[in-house]
Structure formats: structure tokens, C-alpha cells
GROMACS .gro file of C-alpha atoms in nm:
model
  388
    1UNK     CA    1  11.214  15.053  11.718
    2UNK     CA    2  11.249  15.287  11.420
    3UNK     CA    3  10.965  15.458  11.239
    4UNK     CA    4  10.973  15.381  10.862
    5UNK     CA    5  11.112  15.662  10.645
    6UNK     CA    6  10.816  15.627  10.411
    7UNK     CA    7  10.597  15.753  10.695
    8UNK     CA    8  10.778  16.089  10.684
    9UNK     CA    9  10.755  16.119  10.306
   10UNK     CA   10  10.381  16.052  10.312
   11UNK     CA   11  10.331  16.307  10.588
   12UNK     CA   12  10.491  16.581  10.377
   13UNK     CA   13  10.299  16.483  10.064
   14UNK     CA   14   9.975  16.484  10.262
   15UNK     CA   15  10.009  16.862  10.306
   16UNK     CA   16  10.144  16.976   9.966
   17UNK     CA   17  10.063  17.348   9.992
   18UNK     CA   18  10.235  17.397  10.329
   19UNK     CA   19  10.534  17.186  10.229
   20UNK     CA   20  10.570  17.365   9.894
   21UNK     CA   21  10.564  17.715  10.043
   22UNK     CA   22  10.836  17.624  10.293
   23UNK     CA   23  11.047  17.455  10.025
   24UNK     CA   24  11.013  17.760   9.800
   25UNK     CA   25  11.143  17.989  10.075
   26UNK     CA   26  11.446  17.767  10.122
   27UNK     CA   27  11.495  17.747   9.744
   28UNK     CA   28  11.523  18.127   9.720
   29UNK     CA   29  11.785  18.133   9.994
   30UNK     CA   30  11.988  17.860   9.821
   31UNK     CA   31  11.952  18.043   9.488
   32UNK     CA   32  12.104  18.359   9.642
   33UNK     CA   33  12.377  18.161   9.818
   34UNK     CA   34  12.483  17.977   9.502
   35UNK     CA   35  12.465  18.295   9.293
   36UNK     CA   36  12.701  18.483   9.523
   37UNK     CA   37  12.949  18.195   9.535
   38UNK     CA   38  12.934  18.158   9.155
   39UNK     CA   39  13.015  18.529   9.125
   40UNK     CA   40  13.322  18.495   9.348
   41UNK     CA   41  13.429  18.174   9.173
   42UNK     CA   42  13.399  18.331   8.828
   43UNK     CA   43  13.604  18.634   8.923
   44UNK     CA   44  13.879  18.431   9.089
   45UNK     CA   45  13.892  18.179   8.803
   46UNK     CA   46  13.933  18.459   8.549
   47UNK     CA   47  14.229  18.599   8.743
   48UNK     CA   48  14.395  18.262   8.808
   49UNK     CA   49  14.367  18.158   8.443
   50UNK     CA   50  14.542  18.479   8.344
   51UNK     CA   51  14.883  18.339   8.433
   52UNK     CA   52  15.086  18.026   8.354
   53UNK     CA   53  15.286  17.850   8.628
   54UNK     CA   54  15.591  17.815   8.402
   55UNK     CA   55  15.603  18.189   8.330
   56UNK     CA   56  15.795  18.422   8.561
   57UNK     CA   57  15.637  18.759   8.636
   58UNK     CA   58  15.858  19.046   8.752
   59UNK     CA   59  15.766  19.389   8.888
   60UNK     CA   60  15.951  19.655   9.086
   61UNK     CA   61  16.005  19.558   9.451
   62UNK     CA   62  15.737  19.691   9.684
   63UNK     CA   63  15.475  19.744   9.412
   64UNK     CA   64  15.140  19.616   9.534
   65UNK     CA   65  15.008  19.601   9.177
   66UNK     CA   66  15.145  19.594   8.824
   67UNK     CA   67  15.008  19.941   8.755
   68UNK     CA   68  15.230  20.093   9.027
   69UNK     CA   69  15.550  19.930   8.904
   70UNK     CA   70  15.824  20.071   8.685
   71UNK     CA   71  16.109  19.889   8.507
   72UNK     CA   72  16.373  20.065   8.302
   73UNK     CA   73  16.496  19.951   7.963
   74UNK     CA   74  16.832  19.844   8.109
   75UNK     CA   75  16.664  19.617   8.362
   76UNK     CA   76  16.441  19.466   8.095
   77UNK     CA   77  16.745  19.395   7.878
   78UNK     CA   78  16.921  19.220   8.169
   79UNK     CA   79  16.617  19.001   8.233
   80UNK     CA   80  16.575  18.904   7.868
   81UNK     CA   81  16.941  18.805   7.850
   82UNK     CA   82  16.918  18.554   8.136
   83UNK     CA   83  17.037  18.208   8.022
   84UNK     CA   84  16.735  18.046   8.190
   85UNK     CA   85  16.490  18.225   7.955
   86UNK     CA   86  16.343  17.993   7.691
   87UNK     CA   87  16.386  18.093   7.326
   88UNK     CA   88  16.092  18.189   7.105
   89UNK     CA   89  16.037  18.032   6.764
   90UNK     CA   90  16.226  18.320   6.601
   91UNK     CA   91  16.524  18.269   6.833
   92UNK     CA   92  16.454  18.579   7.042
   93UNK     CA   93  16.396  18.546   7.422
   94UNK     CA   94  16.043  18.424   7.495
   95UNK     CA   95  15.965  18.730   7.704
   96UNK     CA   96  15.744  19.037   7.701
   97UNK     CA   97  15.815  19.371   7.866
   98UNK     CA   98  15.468  19.512   7.923
   99UNK     CA   99  15.337  19.866   7.947
  100UNK     CA  100  15.021  19.863   8.158
  101UNK     CA  101  14.782  20.151   8.219
  102UNK     CA  102  14.414  20.192   8.297
  103UNK     CA  103  14.217  20.444   8.091
  104UNK     CA  104  13.862  20.573   8.134
  105UNK     CA  105  13.625  20.485   7.850
  106UNK     CA  106  13.245  20.519   7.829
  107UNK     CA  107  13.032  20.208   7.860
  108UNK     CA  108  12.807  20.126   7.566
  109UNK     CA  109  12.450  20.238   7.618
  110UNK     CA  110  12.489  20.393   7.963
  111UNK     CA  111  12.760  20.654   7.909
  112UNK     CA  112  12.905  20.578   8.253
  113UNK     CA  113  13.280  20.546   8.265
  114UNK     CA  114  13.467  20.218   8.293
  115UNK     CA  115  13.837  20.175   8.371
  116UNK     CA  116  13.976  19.974   8.081
  117UNK     CA  117  14.324  19.815   8.105
  118UNK     CA  118  14.555  19.885   7.811
  119UNK     CA  119  14.861  19.661   7.776
  120UNK     CA  120  15.156  19.721   7.549
  121UNK     CA  121  15.337  19.394   7.476
  122UNK     CA  122  15.625  19.250   7.277
  123UNK     CA  123  15.500  19.066   6.970
  124UNK     CA  124  15.631  18.740   7.124
  125UNK     CA  125  15.358  18.780   7.386
  126UNK     CA  126  15.122  18.578   7.163
  127UNK     CA  127  15.368  18.287   7.188
  128UNK     CA  128  15.444  18.347   7.556
  129UNK     CA  129  15.069  18.343   7.638
  130UNK     CA  130  14.968  18.084   7.382
  131UNK     CA  131  14.607  18.076   7.503
  132UNK     CA  132  14.562  18.427   7.359
  133UNK     CA  133  14.421  18.398   7.007
  134UNK     CA  134  14.301  18.658   6.759
  135UNK     CA  135  13.958  18.527   6.656
  136UNK     CA  136  13.841  18.812   6.434
  137UNK     CA  137  14.042  19.059   6.226
  138UNK     CA  138  14.421  19.027   6.258
  139UNK     CA  139  14.700  19.091   6.512
  140UNK     CA  140  14.849  19.438   6.536
  141UNK     CA  141  15.159  19.499   6.324
  142UNK     CA  142  15.495  19.598   6.466
  143UNK     CA  143  15.575  19.965   6.430
  144UNK     CA  144  15.211  20.055   6.361
  145UNK     CA  145  14.958  20.241   6.584
  146UNK     CA  146  14.720  19.946   6.599
  147UNK     CA  147  14.551  19.755   6.881
  148UNK     CA  148  14.351  19.437   6.931
  149UNK     CA  149  14.063  19.422   7.179
  150UNK     CA  150  13.973  19.146   7.426
  151UNK     CA  151  13.644  18.977   7.345
  152UNK     CA  152  13.505  19.065   7.689
  153UNK     CA  153  13.509  19.437   7.603
  154UNK     CA  154  13.329  19.402   7.269
  155UNK     CA  155  12.984  19.558   7.289
  156UNK     CA  156  13.044  19.679   7.647
  157UNK     CA  157  13.282  19.972   7.581
  158UNK     CA  158  13.227  20.243   7.320
  159UNK     CA  159  13.476  20.305   7.041
  160UNK     CA  160  13.633  19.958   7.034
  161UNK     CA  161  13.464  19.815   6.724
  162UNK     CA  162  13.672  19.676   6.437
  163UNK     CA  163  13.807  19.953   6.217
  164UNK     CA  164  13.737  20.231   6.467
  165UNK     CA  165  14.011  20.462   6.588
  166UNK     CA  166  14.062  20.501   6.961
  167UNK     CA  167  14.275  20.778   7.111
  168UNK     CA  168  14.536  20.708   7.379
  169UNK     CA  169  14.734  21.012   7.489
  170UNK     CA  170  14.790  21.223   7.180
  171UNK     CA  171  14.773  20.945   6.924
  172UNK     CA  172  14.494  20.751   6.751
  173UNK     CA  173  14.515  20.373   6.732
  174UNK     CA  174  14.315  20.159   6.489
  175UNK     CA  175  14.128  19.856   6.622
  176UNK     CA  176  14.235  19.571   6.390
  177UNK     CA  177  14.122  19.259   6.573
  178UNK     CA  178  13.945  19.086   6.862
  179UNK     CA  179  14.111  18.819   7.075
  180UNK     CA  180  14.010  18.558   7.329
  181UNK     CA  181  14.225  18.442   7.620
  182UNK     CA  182  14.055  18.133   7.762
  183UNK     CA  183  13.818  18.334   7.978
  184UNK     CA  184  14.106  18.499   8.165
  185UNK     CA  185  14.134  18.866   8.269
  186UNK     CA  186  14.333  18.938   7.949
  187UNK     CA  187  13.999  18.931   7.768
  188UNK     CA  188  13.917  19.256   7.949
  189UNK     CA  189  14.222  19.434   7.803
  190UNK     CA  190  14.328  19.625   7.493
  191UNK     CA  191  14.663  19.512   7.353
  192UNK     CA  192  14.906  19.697   7.129
  193UNK     CA  193  15.283  19.709   7.072
  194UNK     CA  194  15.468  19.821   7.386
  195UNK     CA  195  15.692  20.071   7.206
  196UNK     CA  196  15.392  20.239   7.043
  197UNK     CA  197  15.193  20.269   7.366
  198UNK     CA  198  15.489  20.356   7.588
  199UNK     CA  199  15.558  20.673   7.392
  200UNK     CA  200  15.206  20.812   7.446
  201UNK     CA  201  15.107  20.679   7.789
  202UNK     CA  202  15.364  20.647   8.069
  203UNK     CA  203  15.702  20.743   7.931
  204UNK     CA  204  16.014  20.523   7.898
  205UNK     CA  205  15.922  20.260   8.156
  206UNK     CA  206  15.766  19.918   8.147
  207UNK     CA  207  15.537  19.809   8.429
  208UNK     CA  208  15.622  19.438   8.426
  209UNK     CA  209  15.822  19.175   8.244
  210UNK     CA  210  15.716  18.816   8.190
  211UNK     CA  211  15.939  18.540   8.059
  212UNK     CA  212  15.919  18.163   8.010
  213UNK     CA  213  16.173  17.942   8.185
  214UNK     CA  214  16.348  17.674   7.979
  215UNK     CA  215  16.317  17.453   8.288
  216UNK     CA  216  16.032  17.543   8.529
  217UNK     CA  217  16.213  17.355   8.809
  218UNK     CA  218  16.477  17.630   8.835
  219UNK     CA  219  16.224  17.897   8.938
  220UNK     CA  220  16.345  17.928   9.298
  221UNK     CA  221  16.708  17.956   9.188
  222UNK     CA  222  16.624  18.226   8.933
  223UNK     CA  223  16.417  18.412   9.192
  224UNK     CA  224  16.705  18.414   9.441
  225UNK     CA  225  16.949  18.526   9.174
  226UNK     CA  226  16.729  18.818   9.067
  227UNK     CA  227  16.659  18.925   9.426
  228UNK     CA  228  17.032  18.928   9.499
  229UNK     CA  229  17.130  19.124   9.186
  230UNK     CA  230  17.226  19.479   9.302
  231UNK     CA  231  17.143  19.623   8.960
  232UNK     CA  232  16.779  19.518   8.997
  233UNK     CA  233  16.519  19.585   9.262
  234UNK     CA  234  16.250  19.332   9.185
  235UNK     CA  235  15.970  19.116   9.319
  236UNK     CA  236  15.956  18.783   9.137
  237UNK     CA  237  15.648  18.557   9.110
  238UNK     CA  238  15.519  18.268   8.913
  239UNK     CA  239  15.277  18.440   8.676
  240UNK     CA  240  14.981  18.227   8.792
  241UNK     CA  241  15.056  18.303   9.161
  242UNK     CA  242  15.071  18.678   9.099
  243UNK     CA  243  14.732  18.699   8.927
  244UNK     CA  244  14.573  18.463   9.180
  245UNK     CA  245  14.695  18.695   9.455
  246UNK     CA  246  14.539  18.993   9.279
  247UNK     CA  247  14.196  18.828   9.308
  248UNK     CA  248  14.211  18.724   9.674
  249UNK     CA  249  14.085  19.044   9.836
  250UNK     CA  250  13.770  19.086   9.628
  251UNK     CA  251  13.696  18.712   9.616
  252UNK     CA  252  13.721  18.699   9.998
  253UNK     CA  253  13.474  18.988  10.030
  254UNK     CA  254  13.230  18.828   9.785
  255UNK     CA  255  13.240  18.499   9.976
  256UNK     CA  256  13.186  18.680  10.305
  257UNK     CA  257  12.884  18.857  10.155
  258UNK     CA  258  12.755  18.524  10.024
  259UNK     CA  259  12.746  18.382  10.377
  260UNK     CA  260  12.643  18.704  10.554
  261UNK     CA  261  12.355  18.799  10.322
  262UNK     CA  262  12.222  18.449  10.283
  263UNK     CA  263  12.237  18.376  10.656
  264UNK     CA  264  12.016  18.683  10.712
  265UNK     CA  265  11.776  18.547  10.450
  266UNK     CA  266  11.813  18.200  10.598
  267UNK     CA  267  11.675  18.321  10.930
  268UNK     CA  268  11.342  18.382  10.758
  269UNK     CA  269  11.352  18.040  10.593
  270UNK     CA  270  11.439  17.873  10.926
  271UNK     CA  271  11.143  18.041  11.098
  272UNK     CA  272  10.928  17.924  10.808
  273UNK     CA  273  11.046  17.567  10.861
  274UNK     CA  274  10.979  17.599  11.237
  275UNK     CA  275  10.623  17.715  11.169
  276UNK     CA  276  10.561  17.437  10.918
  277UNK     CA  277  10.699  17.163  11.141
  278UNK     CA  278  10.530  17.306  11.449
  279UNK     CA  279  10.195  17.299  11.268
  280UNK     CA  280  10.260  16.939  11.164
  281UNK     CA  281  10.334  16.841  11.523
  282UNK     CA  282  10.014  17.007  11.648
  283UNK     CA  283   9.805  16.852  11.371
  284UNK     CA  284   9.944  16.505  11.437
  285UNK     CA  285   9.941  16.513  11.819
  286UNK     CA  286   9.716  16.208  11.852
  287UNK     CA  287   9.913  16.027  11.582
  288UNK     CA  288  10.235  16.089  11.772
  289UNK     CA  289  10.078  15.974  12.097
  290UNK     CA  290   9.966  15.657  11.924
  291UNK     CA  291  10.321  15.594  11.799
  292UNK     CA  292  10.453  15.633  12.155
  293UNK     CA  293  10.180  15.400  12.284
  294UNK     CA  294  10.278  15.137  12.028
  295UNK     CA  295  10.629  15.135  12.171
  296UNK     CA  296  10.819  15.373  11.949
  297UNK     CA  297  11.072  15.559  12.161
  298UNK     CA  298  11.075  15.942  12.194
  299UNK     CA  299  11.412  15.956  12.020
  300UNK     CA  300  11.259  15.775  11.720
  301UNK     CA  301  10.987  16.042  11.707
  302UNK     CA  302  11.254  16.312  11.736
  303UNK     CA  303  11.457  16.157  11.453
  304UNK     CA  304  11.146  16.121  11.233
  305UNK     CA  305  11.047  16.486  11.258
  306UNK     CA  306  11.405  16.600  11.209
  307UNK     CA  307  11.424  16.381  10.900
  308UNK     CA  308  11.105  16.539  10.767
  309UNK     CA  309  11.249  16.888  10.819
  310UNK     CA  310  11.577  16.800  10.646
  311UNK     CA  311  11.394  16.624  10.363
  312UNK     CA  312  11.176  16.929  10.310
  313UNK     CA  313  11.481  17.157  10.311
  314UNK     CA  314  11.673  16.936  10.069
  315UNK     CA  315  11.376  16.946   9.833
  316UNK     CA  316  11.389  17.325   9.854
  317UNK     CA  317  11.766  17.312   9.808
  318UNK     CA  318  11.740  17.105   9.491
  319UNK     CA  319  11.480  17.348   9.357
  320UNK     CA  320  11.714  17.638   9.439
  321UNK     CA  321  12.002  17.469   9.253
  322UNK     CA  322  11.781  17.412   8.947
  323UNK     CA  323  11.681  17.778   8.952
  324UNK     CA  324  12.047  17.883   8.987
  325UNK     CA  325  12.187  17.674   8.699
  326UNK     CA  326  12.084  17.919   8.421
  327UNK     CA  327  12.313  18.190   8.566
  328UNK     CA  328  12.616  17.969   8.496
  329UNK     CA  329  12.810  18.131   8.212
  330UNK     CA  330  12.636  18.469   8.229
  331UNK     CA  331  12.891  18.744   8.163
  332UNK     CA  332  12.925  19.029   8.408
  333UNK     CA  333  13.196  19.268   8.519
  334UNK     CA  334  13.335  19.428   8.831
  335UNK     CA  335  13.625  19.646   8.937
  336UNK     CA  336  13.938  19.476   9.063
  337UNK     CA  337  14.011  19.671   9.381
  338UNK     CA  338  14.387  19.625   9.350
  339UNK     CA  339  14.423  19.763   8.996
  340UNK     CA  340  14.091  19.956   8.970
  341UNK     CA  341  14.052  19.797   8.628
  342UNK     CA  342  13.725  19.663   8.492
  343UNK     CA  343  13.734  19.282   8.479
  344UNK     CA  344  13.481  19.098   8.263
  345UNK     CA  345  13.411  18.740   8.370
  346UNK     CA  346  13.141  18.474   8.383
  347UNK     CA  347  12.943  18.327   8.672
  348UNK     CA  348  13.079  17.979   8.740
  349UNK     CA  349  12.877  17.715   8.922
  350UNK     CA  350  13.104  17.425   9.015
  351UNK     CA  351  13.016  17.085   9.169
  352UNK     CA  352  13.166  17.209   9.497
  353UNK     CA  353  12.929  17.508   9.499
  354UNK     CA  354  12.630  17.280   9.432
  355UNK     CA  355  12.729  17.060   9.726
  356UNK     CA  356  12.767  17.366   9.949
  357UNK     CA  357  12.417  17.477   9.846
  358UNK     CA  358  12.270  17.139   9.942
  359UNK     CA  359  12.462  17.133  10.271
  360UNK     CA  360  12.335  17.484  10.347
  361UNK     CA  361  11.977  17.369  10.286
  362UNK     CA  362  12.027  17.067  10.514
  363UNK     CA  363  12.160  17.289  10.794
  364UNK     CA  364  11.853  17.515  10.762
  365UNK     CA  365  11.634  17.204  10.791
  366UNK     CA  366  11.813  17.082  11.103
  367UNK     CA  367  11.790  17.421  11.273
  368UNK     CA  368  11.428  17.476  11.172
  369UNK     CA  369  11.315  17.126  11.261
  370UNK     CA  370  11.486  17.069  11.595
  371UNK     CA  371  11.247  17.251  11.830
  372UNK     CA  372  10.925  17.109  11.677
  373UNK     CA  373  11.080  16.760  11.671
  374UNK     CA  374  11.182  16.796  12.035
  375UNK     CA  375  10.828  16.903  12.128
  376UNK     CA  376  10.685  16.604  11.944
  377UNK     CA  377  10.913  16.359  12.126
  378UNK     CA  378  10.815  16.502  12.467
  379UNK     CA  379  10.439  16.490  12.429
  380UNK     CA  380  10.234  16.362  12.722
  381UNK     CA  381  10.049  16.065  12.577
  382UNK     CA  382   9.731  16.099  12.784
  383UNK     CA  383   9.688  16.470  12.705
  384UNK     CA  384   9.755  16.415  12.335
  385UNK     CA  385   9.499  16.133  12.313
  386UNK     CA  386   9.238  16.353  12.482
  387UNK     CA  387   9.318  16.627  12.229
  388UNK     CA  388   9.427  16.879  12.491
   0.00000   0.00000   0.00000
């Protein structure tokens, strides 16, 4: 015979202060857990959205990051001349040979230094990465020392306001516009013309080349052809795969910390649940004995007290999720360990993270409620009725 679920709900409501304090402890653990996962999700999403699956990304073979690569002008010309490269609107190859460096710039307000990525691109890059849009000011002009700044850097890095002049190498560049890039890592970069930046930063080499395929289905064939070309020494990726790979190491560490830190905090919440449920069992000893006398089986008593513990934890979990929701969309930044560049991104709370938060709360309830529930189901009826 089963004990009605309403009996458990009433038992928790009968002791609101004790139940609320336990739920609050669990809520804080879930808030931390969801916050850490949202941080990892936001960083990884920003990196993944940086690339398109129908773009091919090429760097020198053996380079573990774009910044360490080097492609000569001859190699870039060979790649742009491939028949598989899609044409741009102006008839030129839809490709961009990029110069990529990281420069130290002071953060606004603090004076501490941030490593800001600077990318020199072909002008067709705005068509190649069509999610990049200049939203204030204008694009840089070809042949001019001008740059546009990703929206994520505005207000965070000194000297990048519209109309200001920023020095790279021995030359000043004028900031002529701000751009967005769909929340991707490009929004943490400064863009200018590759030929202008190449001459003052890293000499006559590009760091990467990206091109659009006329037919995305031929990617594997193009990759094999480029790998086999003795004139080239390249690693070839889908652009989206390359940038996703650049985020894996840090995202893995953040997720590990999410579980490690919150499990340490969860131990305190679990002991809180044990204390709460243990007190409930002691307070209701005669009530439990009466249930057993009426014919309810010990396993029904066990299930009832476990249900109460899980219900209490889920209530705390829901409260934790409500407290965590306002951090969704908050902008923050961190250093990408593989490029040492500052990446600006937003916390992202997804439905999957919310479900993980609730599941985490339920597990805390099960662990915290098991021992008290087991003690309740094993009570000696005669002793409990006598109040011993």
C-alpha cells in the first residue's frame, strides 16, 4: 500500500523555516553549477560561431594555432587560383589571406594589459564572412591605414573609439567603424587591410587563408589535393571545425571546474538535507510507527521520505535556476589559452544546462535523503510508540 504523495507535500509545508533553509542551500549550489556551465557554453559558442562549415581554413602544417602559422604570397596565390574556389560578387576569388597578430593594449578603467587580436584581411572578407557587419561608422578603405573594431572591444580597451588613432608597429591607424559578427570571436578583434597591417606587423607572410568552396561536398577532395601538393605544406580544416577545436581545451577545463567546485559545495548542501530529513524522521517517529501499524510497508515509508528529500531539492533547484537566469547574456572575457588572445563573449544558459541543474538538485536530494529515509523505514514500532 502506497502513502499518498500529498502527505509528503504537507509534511514539508508544515515546517516552512527548516524546509526553506535547506532549499536555499541547494539553490546556491545549483546557481554556481549553472553559472559555470553557462560560462563554458558561452565561450565555446563564440568560438564555434566564428567559422562557417562551407569555408575552408588553411594554415601551415604543424601549426597548433593560427598565430604560429606562416604562408607565403606564392602559396596564397596558388590557393586563390584553385578552380573549386567560389567567385565573389566582383569576380575575384571569394577568399581572404589573413595577417593575424596579438598586441597588448590597456583595458579601459583598470590600466591592466589585454592581448587584443588584430586581423588583416582582404576586402572580400566581408562577403566571405557575411555575418560580419559594420554597424557604426564605415568599413576601412583599401590602401588606407584604417581599421574597424569589433563591438566586443568597445568600451573595454583604451584607444579604440571612433576617430581615434591607434599605433601598430611604426604606423598609426584610424578607427573608422565598429562591427558585429553574430556574437562570434571576431567581435573581439580589430580588422584592417592585410597589406597595410602586414607591412608593419609580421613581415611578408600571411598567417592563414580562408576560401569558400563552390560546392561544399568537394571538401575532402580539395583537402587531399592540397595535402599532396609538394609546393604547399598545409593543414586544411573546415573553418567551423578549426575554431571549435580552438575552444575545446578551455571549455573542457571550465566544465571540469563546474563539476569539481560545485560537488565540493554540494557536500555541504547534502549534509544540510541529511540534517533536515533526519530531524523530520525524529520528529515524526510516532507518526511513522502509526503508518507501519496501519499496514504500510517499510519500503513505502522509505519511498515517501526519499520523495520528500527529492521534492525539497527540486524546489531548491528551481529557485537556483531562477536566480541564475539574469546572468544569461552578461558579457565577460577570458584568455584563449591556445592563442593567448582576449575573447569577449556572453554567458549562455541553454535548456540543456537548465535540465542538468535540475538533475543535479535531484541527485543531491537522493543522496541527502537516503540515510534518514532508511532509518525511518527500519523503526521499531513499539519503541517509537513509547517515544523512546
